[in-house]
Coordinates of C-alpha atoms in Angstrom, one line a residue:
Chain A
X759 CA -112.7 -102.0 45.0
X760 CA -112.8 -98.5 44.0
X761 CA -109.7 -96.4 43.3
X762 CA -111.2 -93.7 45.9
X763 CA -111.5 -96.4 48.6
X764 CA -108.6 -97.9 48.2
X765 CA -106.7 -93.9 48.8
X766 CA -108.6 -93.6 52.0
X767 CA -107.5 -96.9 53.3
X768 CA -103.8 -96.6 52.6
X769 CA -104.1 -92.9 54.1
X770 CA -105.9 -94.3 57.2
X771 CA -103.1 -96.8 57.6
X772 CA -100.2 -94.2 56.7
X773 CA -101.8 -92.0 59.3
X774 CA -102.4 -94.7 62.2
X775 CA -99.0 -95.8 62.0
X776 CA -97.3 -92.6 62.2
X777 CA -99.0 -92.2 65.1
X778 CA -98.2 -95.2 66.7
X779 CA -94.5 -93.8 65.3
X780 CA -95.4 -90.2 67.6
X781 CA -96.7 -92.5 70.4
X782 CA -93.6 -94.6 70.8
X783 CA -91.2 -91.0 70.6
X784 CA -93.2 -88.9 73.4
X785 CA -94.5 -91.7 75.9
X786 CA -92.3 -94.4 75.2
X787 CA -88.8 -92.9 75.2
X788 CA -87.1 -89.7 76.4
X789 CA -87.7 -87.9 73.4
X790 CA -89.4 -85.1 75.8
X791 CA -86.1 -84.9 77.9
X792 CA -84.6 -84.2 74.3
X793 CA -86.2 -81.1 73.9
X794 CA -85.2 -78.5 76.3
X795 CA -83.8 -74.9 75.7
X796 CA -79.9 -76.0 76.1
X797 CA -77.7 -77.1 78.1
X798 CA -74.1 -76.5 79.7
X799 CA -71.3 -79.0 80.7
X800 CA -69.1 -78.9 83.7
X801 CA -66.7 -81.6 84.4
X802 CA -66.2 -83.5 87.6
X803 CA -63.2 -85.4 88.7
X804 CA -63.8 -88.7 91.1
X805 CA -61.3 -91.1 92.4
X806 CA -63.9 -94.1 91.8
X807 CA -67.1 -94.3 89.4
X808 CA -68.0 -97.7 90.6
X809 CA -70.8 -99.0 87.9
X810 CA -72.2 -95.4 86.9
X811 CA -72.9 -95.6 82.7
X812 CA -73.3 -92.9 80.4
X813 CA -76.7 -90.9 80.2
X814 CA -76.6 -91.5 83.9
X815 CA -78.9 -88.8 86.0
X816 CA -78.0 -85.9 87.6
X817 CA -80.1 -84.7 90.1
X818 CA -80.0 -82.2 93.2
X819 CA -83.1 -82.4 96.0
X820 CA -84.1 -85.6 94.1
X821 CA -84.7 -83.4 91.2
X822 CA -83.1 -84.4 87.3
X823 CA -81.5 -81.8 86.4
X824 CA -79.1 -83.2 84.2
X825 CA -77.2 -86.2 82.6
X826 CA -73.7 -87.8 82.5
X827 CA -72.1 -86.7 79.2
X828 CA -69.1 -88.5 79.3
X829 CA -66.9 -90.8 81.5
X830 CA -63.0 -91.1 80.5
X831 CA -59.8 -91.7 82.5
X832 CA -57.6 -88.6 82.9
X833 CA -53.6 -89.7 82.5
X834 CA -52.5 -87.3 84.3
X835 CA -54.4 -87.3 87.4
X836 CA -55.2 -90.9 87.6
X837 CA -58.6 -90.6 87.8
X838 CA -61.9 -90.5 86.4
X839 CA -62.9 -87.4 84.2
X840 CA -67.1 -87.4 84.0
X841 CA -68.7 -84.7 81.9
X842 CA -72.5 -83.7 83.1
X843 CA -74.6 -81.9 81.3
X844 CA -76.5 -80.0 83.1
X845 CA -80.3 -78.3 81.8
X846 CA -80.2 -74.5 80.9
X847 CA -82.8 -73.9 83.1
X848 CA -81.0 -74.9 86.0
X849 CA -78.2 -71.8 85.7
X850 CA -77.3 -71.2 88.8
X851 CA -75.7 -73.7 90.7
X852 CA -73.2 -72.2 93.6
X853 CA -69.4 -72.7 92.0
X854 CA -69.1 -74.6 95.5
X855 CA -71.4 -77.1 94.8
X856 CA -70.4 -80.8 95.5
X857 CA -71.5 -84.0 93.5
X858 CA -71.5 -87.4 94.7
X859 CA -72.2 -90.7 93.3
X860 CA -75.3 -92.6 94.5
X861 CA -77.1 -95.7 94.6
X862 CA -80.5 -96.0 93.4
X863 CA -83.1 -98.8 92.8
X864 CA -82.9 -102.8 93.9
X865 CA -80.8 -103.4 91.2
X866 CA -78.3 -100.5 92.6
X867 CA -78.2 -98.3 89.6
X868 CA -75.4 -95.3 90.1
X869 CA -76.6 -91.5 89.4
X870 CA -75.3 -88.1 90.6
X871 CA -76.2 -86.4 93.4
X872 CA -75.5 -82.8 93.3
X873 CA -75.3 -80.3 97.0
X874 CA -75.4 -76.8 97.1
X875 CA -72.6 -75.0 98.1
X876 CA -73.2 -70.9 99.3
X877 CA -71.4 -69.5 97.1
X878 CA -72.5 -66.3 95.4
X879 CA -71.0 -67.1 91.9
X880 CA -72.3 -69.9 89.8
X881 CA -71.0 -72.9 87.8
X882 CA -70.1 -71.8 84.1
X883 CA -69.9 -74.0 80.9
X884 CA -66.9 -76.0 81.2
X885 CA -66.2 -75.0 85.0
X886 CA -65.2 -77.9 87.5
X887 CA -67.0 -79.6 90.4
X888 CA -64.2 -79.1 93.1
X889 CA -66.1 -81.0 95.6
X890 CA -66.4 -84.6 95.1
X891 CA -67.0 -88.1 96.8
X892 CA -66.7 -90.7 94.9
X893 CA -68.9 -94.0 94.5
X894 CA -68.8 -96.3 97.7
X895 CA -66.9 -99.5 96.9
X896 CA -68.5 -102.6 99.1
X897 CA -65.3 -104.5 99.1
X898 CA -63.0 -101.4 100.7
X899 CA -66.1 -101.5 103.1
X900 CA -65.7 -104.3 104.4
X901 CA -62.4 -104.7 105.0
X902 CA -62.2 -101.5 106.5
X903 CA -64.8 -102.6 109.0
X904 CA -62.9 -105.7 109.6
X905 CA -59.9 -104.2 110.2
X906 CA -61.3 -102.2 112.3
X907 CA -62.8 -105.2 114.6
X908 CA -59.5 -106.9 114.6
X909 CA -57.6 -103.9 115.7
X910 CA -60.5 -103.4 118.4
X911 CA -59.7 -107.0 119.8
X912 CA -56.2 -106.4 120.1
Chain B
X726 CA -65.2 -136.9 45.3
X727 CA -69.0 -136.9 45.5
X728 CA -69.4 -134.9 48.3
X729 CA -66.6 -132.3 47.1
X730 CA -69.1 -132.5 43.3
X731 CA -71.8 -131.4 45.5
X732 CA -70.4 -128.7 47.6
X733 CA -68.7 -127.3 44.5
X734 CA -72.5 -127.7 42.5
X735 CA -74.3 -126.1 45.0
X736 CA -71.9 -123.2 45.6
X737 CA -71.9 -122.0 42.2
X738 CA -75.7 -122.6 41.9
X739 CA -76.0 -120.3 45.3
X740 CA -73.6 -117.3 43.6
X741 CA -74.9 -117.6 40.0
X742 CA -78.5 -117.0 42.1
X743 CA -76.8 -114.7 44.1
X744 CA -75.4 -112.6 41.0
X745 CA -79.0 -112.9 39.4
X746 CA -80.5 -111.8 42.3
X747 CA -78.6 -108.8 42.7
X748 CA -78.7 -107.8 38.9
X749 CA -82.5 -107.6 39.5
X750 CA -82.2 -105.8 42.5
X751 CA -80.1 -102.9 40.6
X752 CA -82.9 -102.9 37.7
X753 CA -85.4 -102.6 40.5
X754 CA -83.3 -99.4 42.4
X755 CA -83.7 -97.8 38.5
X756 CA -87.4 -97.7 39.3
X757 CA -87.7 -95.6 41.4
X758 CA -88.5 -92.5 39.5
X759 CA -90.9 -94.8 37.3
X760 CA -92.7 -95.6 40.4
X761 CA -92.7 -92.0 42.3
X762 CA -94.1 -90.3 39.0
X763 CA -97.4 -92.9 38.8
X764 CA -98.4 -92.3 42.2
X765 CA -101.4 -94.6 41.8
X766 CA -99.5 -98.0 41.1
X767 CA -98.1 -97.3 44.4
X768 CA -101.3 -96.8 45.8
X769 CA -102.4 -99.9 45.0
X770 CA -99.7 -102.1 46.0
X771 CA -99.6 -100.1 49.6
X772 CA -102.9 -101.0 50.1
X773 CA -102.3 -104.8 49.2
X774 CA -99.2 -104.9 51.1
X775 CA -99.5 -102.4 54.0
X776 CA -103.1 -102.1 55.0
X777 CA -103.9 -105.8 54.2
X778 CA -101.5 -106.9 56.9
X779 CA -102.6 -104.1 59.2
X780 CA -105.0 -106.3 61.0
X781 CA -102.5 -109.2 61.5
X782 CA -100.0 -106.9 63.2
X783 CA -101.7 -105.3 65.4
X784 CA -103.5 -108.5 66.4
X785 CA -100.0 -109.9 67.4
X786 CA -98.7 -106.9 68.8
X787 CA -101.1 -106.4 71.4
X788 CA -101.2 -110.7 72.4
X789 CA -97.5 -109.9 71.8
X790 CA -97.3 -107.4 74.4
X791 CA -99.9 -109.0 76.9
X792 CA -97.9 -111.9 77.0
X793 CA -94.7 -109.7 77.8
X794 CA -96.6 -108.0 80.6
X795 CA -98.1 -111.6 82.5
X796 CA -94.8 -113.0 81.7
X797 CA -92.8 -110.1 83.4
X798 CA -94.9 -109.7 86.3
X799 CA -94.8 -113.5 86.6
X800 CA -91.0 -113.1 86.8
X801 CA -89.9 -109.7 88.5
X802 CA -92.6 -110.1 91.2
X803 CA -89.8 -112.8 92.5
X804 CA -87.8 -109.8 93.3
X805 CA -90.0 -107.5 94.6
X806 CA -89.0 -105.4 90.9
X807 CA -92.3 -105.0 89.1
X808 CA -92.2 -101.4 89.0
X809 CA -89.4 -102.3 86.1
X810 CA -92.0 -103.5 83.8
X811 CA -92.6 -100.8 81.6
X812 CA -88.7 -101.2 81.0
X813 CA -88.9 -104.7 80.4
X814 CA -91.9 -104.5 78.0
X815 CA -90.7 -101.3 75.7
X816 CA -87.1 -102.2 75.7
X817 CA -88.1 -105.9 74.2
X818 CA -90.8 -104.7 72.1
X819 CA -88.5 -101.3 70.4
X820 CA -85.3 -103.0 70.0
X821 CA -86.1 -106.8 69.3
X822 CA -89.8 -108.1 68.7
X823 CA -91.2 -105.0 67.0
X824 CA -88.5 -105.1 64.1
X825 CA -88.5 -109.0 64.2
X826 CA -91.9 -110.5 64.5
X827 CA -93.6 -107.9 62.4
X828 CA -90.7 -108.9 59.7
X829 CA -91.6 -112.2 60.0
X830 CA -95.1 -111.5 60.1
X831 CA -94.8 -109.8 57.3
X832 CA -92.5 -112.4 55.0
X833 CA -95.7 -114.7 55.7
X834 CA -98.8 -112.3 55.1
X835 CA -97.5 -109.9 52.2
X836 CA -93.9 -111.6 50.9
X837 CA -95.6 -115.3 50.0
X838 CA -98.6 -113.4 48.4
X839 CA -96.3 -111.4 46.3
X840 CA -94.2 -114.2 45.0
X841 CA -97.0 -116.0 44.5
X842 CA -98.3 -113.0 42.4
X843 CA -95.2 -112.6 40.8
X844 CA -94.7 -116.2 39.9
X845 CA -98.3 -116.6 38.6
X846 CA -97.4 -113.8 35.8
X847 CA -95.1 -115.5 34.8
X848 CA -96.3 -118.4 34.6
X849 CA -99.6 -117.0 32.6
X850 CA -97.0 -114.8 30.0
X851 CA -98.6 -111.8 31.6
X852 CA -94.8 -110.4 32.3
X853 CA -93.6 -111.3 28.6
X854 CA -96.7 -110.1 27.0
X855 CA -95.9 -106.5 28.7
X856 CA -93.1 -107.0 27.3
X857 CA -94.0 -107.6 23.9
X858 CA -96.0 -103.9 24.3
X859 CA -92.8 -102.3 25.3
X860 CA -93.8 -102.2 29.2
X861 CA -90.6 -103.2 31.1
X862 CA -92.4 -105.4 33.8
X863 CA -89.8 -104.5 36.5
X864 CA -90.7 -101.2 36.6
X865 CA -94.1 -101.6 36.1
X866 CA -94.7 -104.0 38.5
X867 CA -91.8 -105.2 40.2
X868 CA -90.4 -101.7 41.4
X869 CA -94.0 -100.2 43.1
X870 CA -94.1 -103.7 44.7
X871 CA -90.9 -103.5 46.4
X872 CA -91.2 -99.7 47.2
X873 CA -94.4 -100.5 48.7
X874 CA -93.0 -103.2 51.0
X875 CA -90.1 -101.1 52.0
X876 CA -92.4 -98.1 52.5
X877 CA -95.1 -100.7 54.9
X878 CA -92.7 -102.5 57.0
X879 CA -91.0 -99.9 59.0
X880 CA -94.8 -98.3 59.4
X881 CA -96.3 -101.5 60.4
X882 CA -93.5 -102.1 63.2
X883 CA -93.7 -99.2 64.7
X884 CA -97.1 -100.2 64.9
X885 CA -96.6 -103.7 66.1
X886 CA -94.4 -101.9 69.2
X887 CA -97.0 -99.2 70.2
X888 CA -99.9 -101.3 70.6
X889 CA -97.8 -104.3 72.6
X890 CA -96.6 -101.7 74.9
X891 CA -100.4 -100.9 75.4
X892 CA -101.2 -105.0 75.4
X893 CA -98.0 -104.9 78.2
X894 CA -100.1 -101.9 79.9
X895 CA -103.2 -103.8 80.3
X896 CA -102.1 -107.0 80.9
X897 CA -99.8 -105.5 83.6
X898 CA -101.3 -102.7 85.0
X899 CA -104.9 -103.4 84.2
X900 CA -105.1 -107.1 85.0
X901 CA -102.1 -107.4 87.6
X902 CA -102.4 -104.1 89.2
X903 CA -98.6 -103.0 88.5
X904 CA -99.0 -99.2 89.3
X905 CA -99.2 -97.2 86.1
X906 CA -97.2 -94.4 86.8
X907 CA -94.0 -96.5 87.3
X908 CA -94.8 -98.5 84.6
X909 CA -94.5 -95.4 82.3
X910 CA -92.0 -92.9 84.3
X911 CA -89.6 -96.0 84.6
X912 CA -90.2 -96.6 80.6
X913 CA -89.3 -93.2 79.8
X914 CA -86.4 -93.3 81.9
X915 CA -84.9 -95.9 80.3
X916 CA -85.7 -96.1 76.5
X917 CA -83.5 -94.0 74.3
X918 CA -84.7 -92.0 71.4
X919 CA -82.0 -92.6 69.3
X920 CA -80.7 -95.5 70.7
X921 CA -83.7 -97.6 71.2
X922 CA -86.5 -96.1 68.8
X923 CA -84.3 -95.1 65.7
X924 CA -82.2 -98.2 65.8
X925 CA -85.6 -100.4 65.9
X926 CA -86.4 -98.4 63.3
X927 CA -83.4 -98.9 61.0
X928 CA -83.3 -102.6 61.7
X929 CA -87.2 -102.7 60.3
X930 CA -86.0 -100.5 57.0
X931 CA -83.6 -103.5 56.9
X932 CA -85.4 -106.3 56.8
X933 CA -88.1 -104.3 54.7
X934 CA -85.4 -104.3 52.1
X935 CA -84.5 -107.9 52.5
X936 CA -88.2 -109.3 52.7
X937 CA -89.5 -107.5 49.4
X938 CA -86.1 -108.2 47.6
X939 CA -86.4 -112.2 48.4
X940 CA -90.0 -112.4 47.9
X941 CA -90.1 -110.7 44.0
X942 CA -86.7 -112.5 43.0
X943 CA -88.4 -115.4 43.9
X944 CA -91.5 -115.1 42.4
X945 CA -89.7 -113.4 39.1
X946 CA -87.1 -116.5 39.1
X947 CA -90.0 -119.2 39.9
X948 CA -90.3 -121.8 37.4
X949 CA -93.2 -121.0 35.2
X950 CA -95.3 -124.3 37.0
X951 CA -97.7 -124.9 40.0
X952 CA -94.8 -127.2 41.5
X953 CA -92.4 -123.8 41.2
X954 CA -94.8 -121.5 42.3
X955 CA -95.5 -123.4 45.3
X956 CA -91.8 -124.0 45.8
X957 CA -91.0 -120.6 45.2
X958 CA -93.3 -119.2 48.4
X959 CA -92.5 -121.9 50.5
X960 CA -88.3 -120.4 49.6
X961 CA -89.8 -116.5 50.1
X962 CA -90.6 -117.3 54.1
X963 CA -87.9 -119.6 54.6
X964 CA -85.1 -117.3 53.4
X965 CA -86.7 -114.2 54.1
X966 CA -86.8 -115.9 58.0
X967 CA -82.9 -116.7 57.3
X968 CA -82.1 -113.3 56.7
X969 CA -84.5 -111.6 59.1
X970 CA -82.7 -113.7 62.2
X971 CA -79.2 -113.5 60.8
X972 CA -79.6 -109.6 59.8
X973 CA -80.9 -109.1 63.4
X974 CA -78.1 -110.3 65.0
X975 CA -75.5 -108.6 62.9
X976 CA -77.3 -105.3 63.4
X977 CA -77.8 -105.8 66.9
X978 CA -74.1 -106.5 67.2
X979 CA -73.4 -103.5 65.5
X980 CA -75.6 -101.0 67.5
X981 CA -75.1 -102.5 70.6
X982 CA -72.0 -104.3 70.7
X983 CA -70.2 -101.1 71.9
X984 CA -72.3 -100.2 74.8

């Protein structure tokens, strides 16, 4: 086979699989999500996470607006410390607002749901989330509803 | 005593290979500027090893994929989930089958023909008559061989993934009506750049470096006979299949394990 040939097959191949390469980064995976103009963190404190991971959403209306950054245990509060960071774009958040954790899907995967509050100033970089419930623990459910019922009987 | 004779022979057999293995693989890595200033011995071995397997990947990688999309229908329609497929489908396909069965694909198509290759120059004298006109046959043909393979692989399974998560799209959404938009919101959703993608991608640079090393050592160490050639490819898939599945799981420990 000719030399030429031979160059316009390997840069056919090169070319089709970096494209595949492209395909896989902006329909496959969150690559998109990647790119946006910034973002700023504010921390949140909950008495209970229940299962929410990492890269967990944040949302507010149904909306993503965000992701977890960061879940740790804070020593001296006893509780848990969870970092969201929260799109540029989405600047101005009441300093009142409230975040709770949320169920979503069959398989009952945790996000963040964030409420407005009314106030006029908004959330900064590194602010805190006064407002917080935490996730809801089936166990403490139930035996506070069958508690409950027995003290009803009585 | 036997037994302990035989451990102890095949031991030292397995590090002197391993010591003459890696010897050949640091006279390769010196190469590398032979290779990058002849552009055209590249060329060549890029399109014998890269586009000559082209077909065969993306063959698999879409049956591959279709098979992942009947197969998770089949199963997540039990629980009423199969909105999840696109997860199911890309998350297999970019962490595990893309970087594994293209590897292995690959050890068959393009690592046998090259030891074979390899093995038949030597046993013809072509590599000692190069020498003899003060041609260092590892870097004339060894090294744009093995930059070749470790430039094809990594291309050819990011290949392999993008056209089974299209198989898993038409097997799914085309044949079993699975709605497309969840099939590729819930995808997106889920599958990491830099965790997913750029792991699988690392694991296939890997194995890339594991195939081409196994499959010119052995050629280049064959015995000079149709008995050791023959023995010598049939060593290339086994070993290169060996390392593939053991590599995999060490990486996969290591990038996951944390998580």
């Amino acid at each position: 086979m000719q030399y030429k040939s031979i160059e316009i097959l390997v840069g056919l191949f090169v070319s089709l699989c970096i494209t595949a390469l492209f395909f896989l980064a902006l329909q496959v995976s969150n690559f998109s999500d990647l790119q946006d103009n910034g973002s700023y963190t504010v921390i949140a404190h909950f008495e209970n996470v229940g299962g929410l991971k990492n890269k967990a959403l944040v949302s507010m209306a149904g909306v993503p607006i965000g992701r977890v950054a960061d879940i740790s245990f804070d020593t001296d509060s006893y509780d848990a410390l969870v970092k969201l960071r929260i799109d540029a774009r989405y600047n101005k958040m009441p300093s009142d607002t409230s975040a709770s954790i949320l169920t979503s899907g069959l398989l009952g995967d945790k996000y963040i749901g964030l409420t407005p509050g009314g106030l006029d100033e908004f959330l900064q970089e590194g602010d805190t989330i006064e407002l917080t419930q935490s996730a809801l623990v089936l166990e403490r459910l139930i035996s506070q509803f069958l508690f409950n019922a027995s003290d009803k009987d009585k | 005593m036997k037994l302990f004779q035989t451990i102890g022979h095949s031991s030292l057999k397995f590090l002197a290979k391993l010591g003459r293995s890696s010897l050949f693989l640091f006279s390769i890595s010196t190469g590398l500027a032979y290779t990058l200033s002849r552009p055209n011995l590249l060329i060549k071995q890029l399109y014998s090893i890269g586009v000559l397997t082209f077909w065969l990947i993306a063959v698999s990688g879409l049956f591959v994929g279709m098979v992942l999309g009947l197969q998770g229908v089949y199963t997540l329609s039990t629980y009423g989930a199969e909105s999840s497929l696109g997860i199911m489908v890309a998350a297999s396909l970019v962490r595990e089958l893309g970087p594994v069965v293209s590897a292995l694909l690959f050890a068959g198509r393009a690592g046998s023909a090259l030891t074979a290759e390899v093995g038949l120059m030597k046993a013809t004298e072509q590599l000692s008559a190069m020498e003899m006109m003060a041609i260092d046959p590892l870097k004339y043909i060894i090294a744009p061989r093995f930059f070749a393979g470790f430039i094809s692989l990594p291309l050819l399974a990011a290949l392999f993934s993008a056209v089974g998560v299209l198989g898993g799209y038409l097997a799914g959404v085309e044949l079993l009506n699975v709605d497309a938009g969840a099939y590729w919101s819930q995808m997106q959703s889920v599958i990491d750049f830099h965790d997913d993608i750029i792991n699988g991608i690392i694991k296939s640079i890997i194995f890339a470096w594991l195939v081409s090393w196994i499959a010119l050592f052995e050629g280049y160490d064959a015995l000079p006979t149709s008995a050791g050639i023959s023995r010598a490819t049939t060593r290339t898939v086994v070993n290169s299949a060996f390392a593939i599945l053991l590599f995999d799981f060490l990486l996969t420990a290591l990038m996951y394990g944390e998580s």
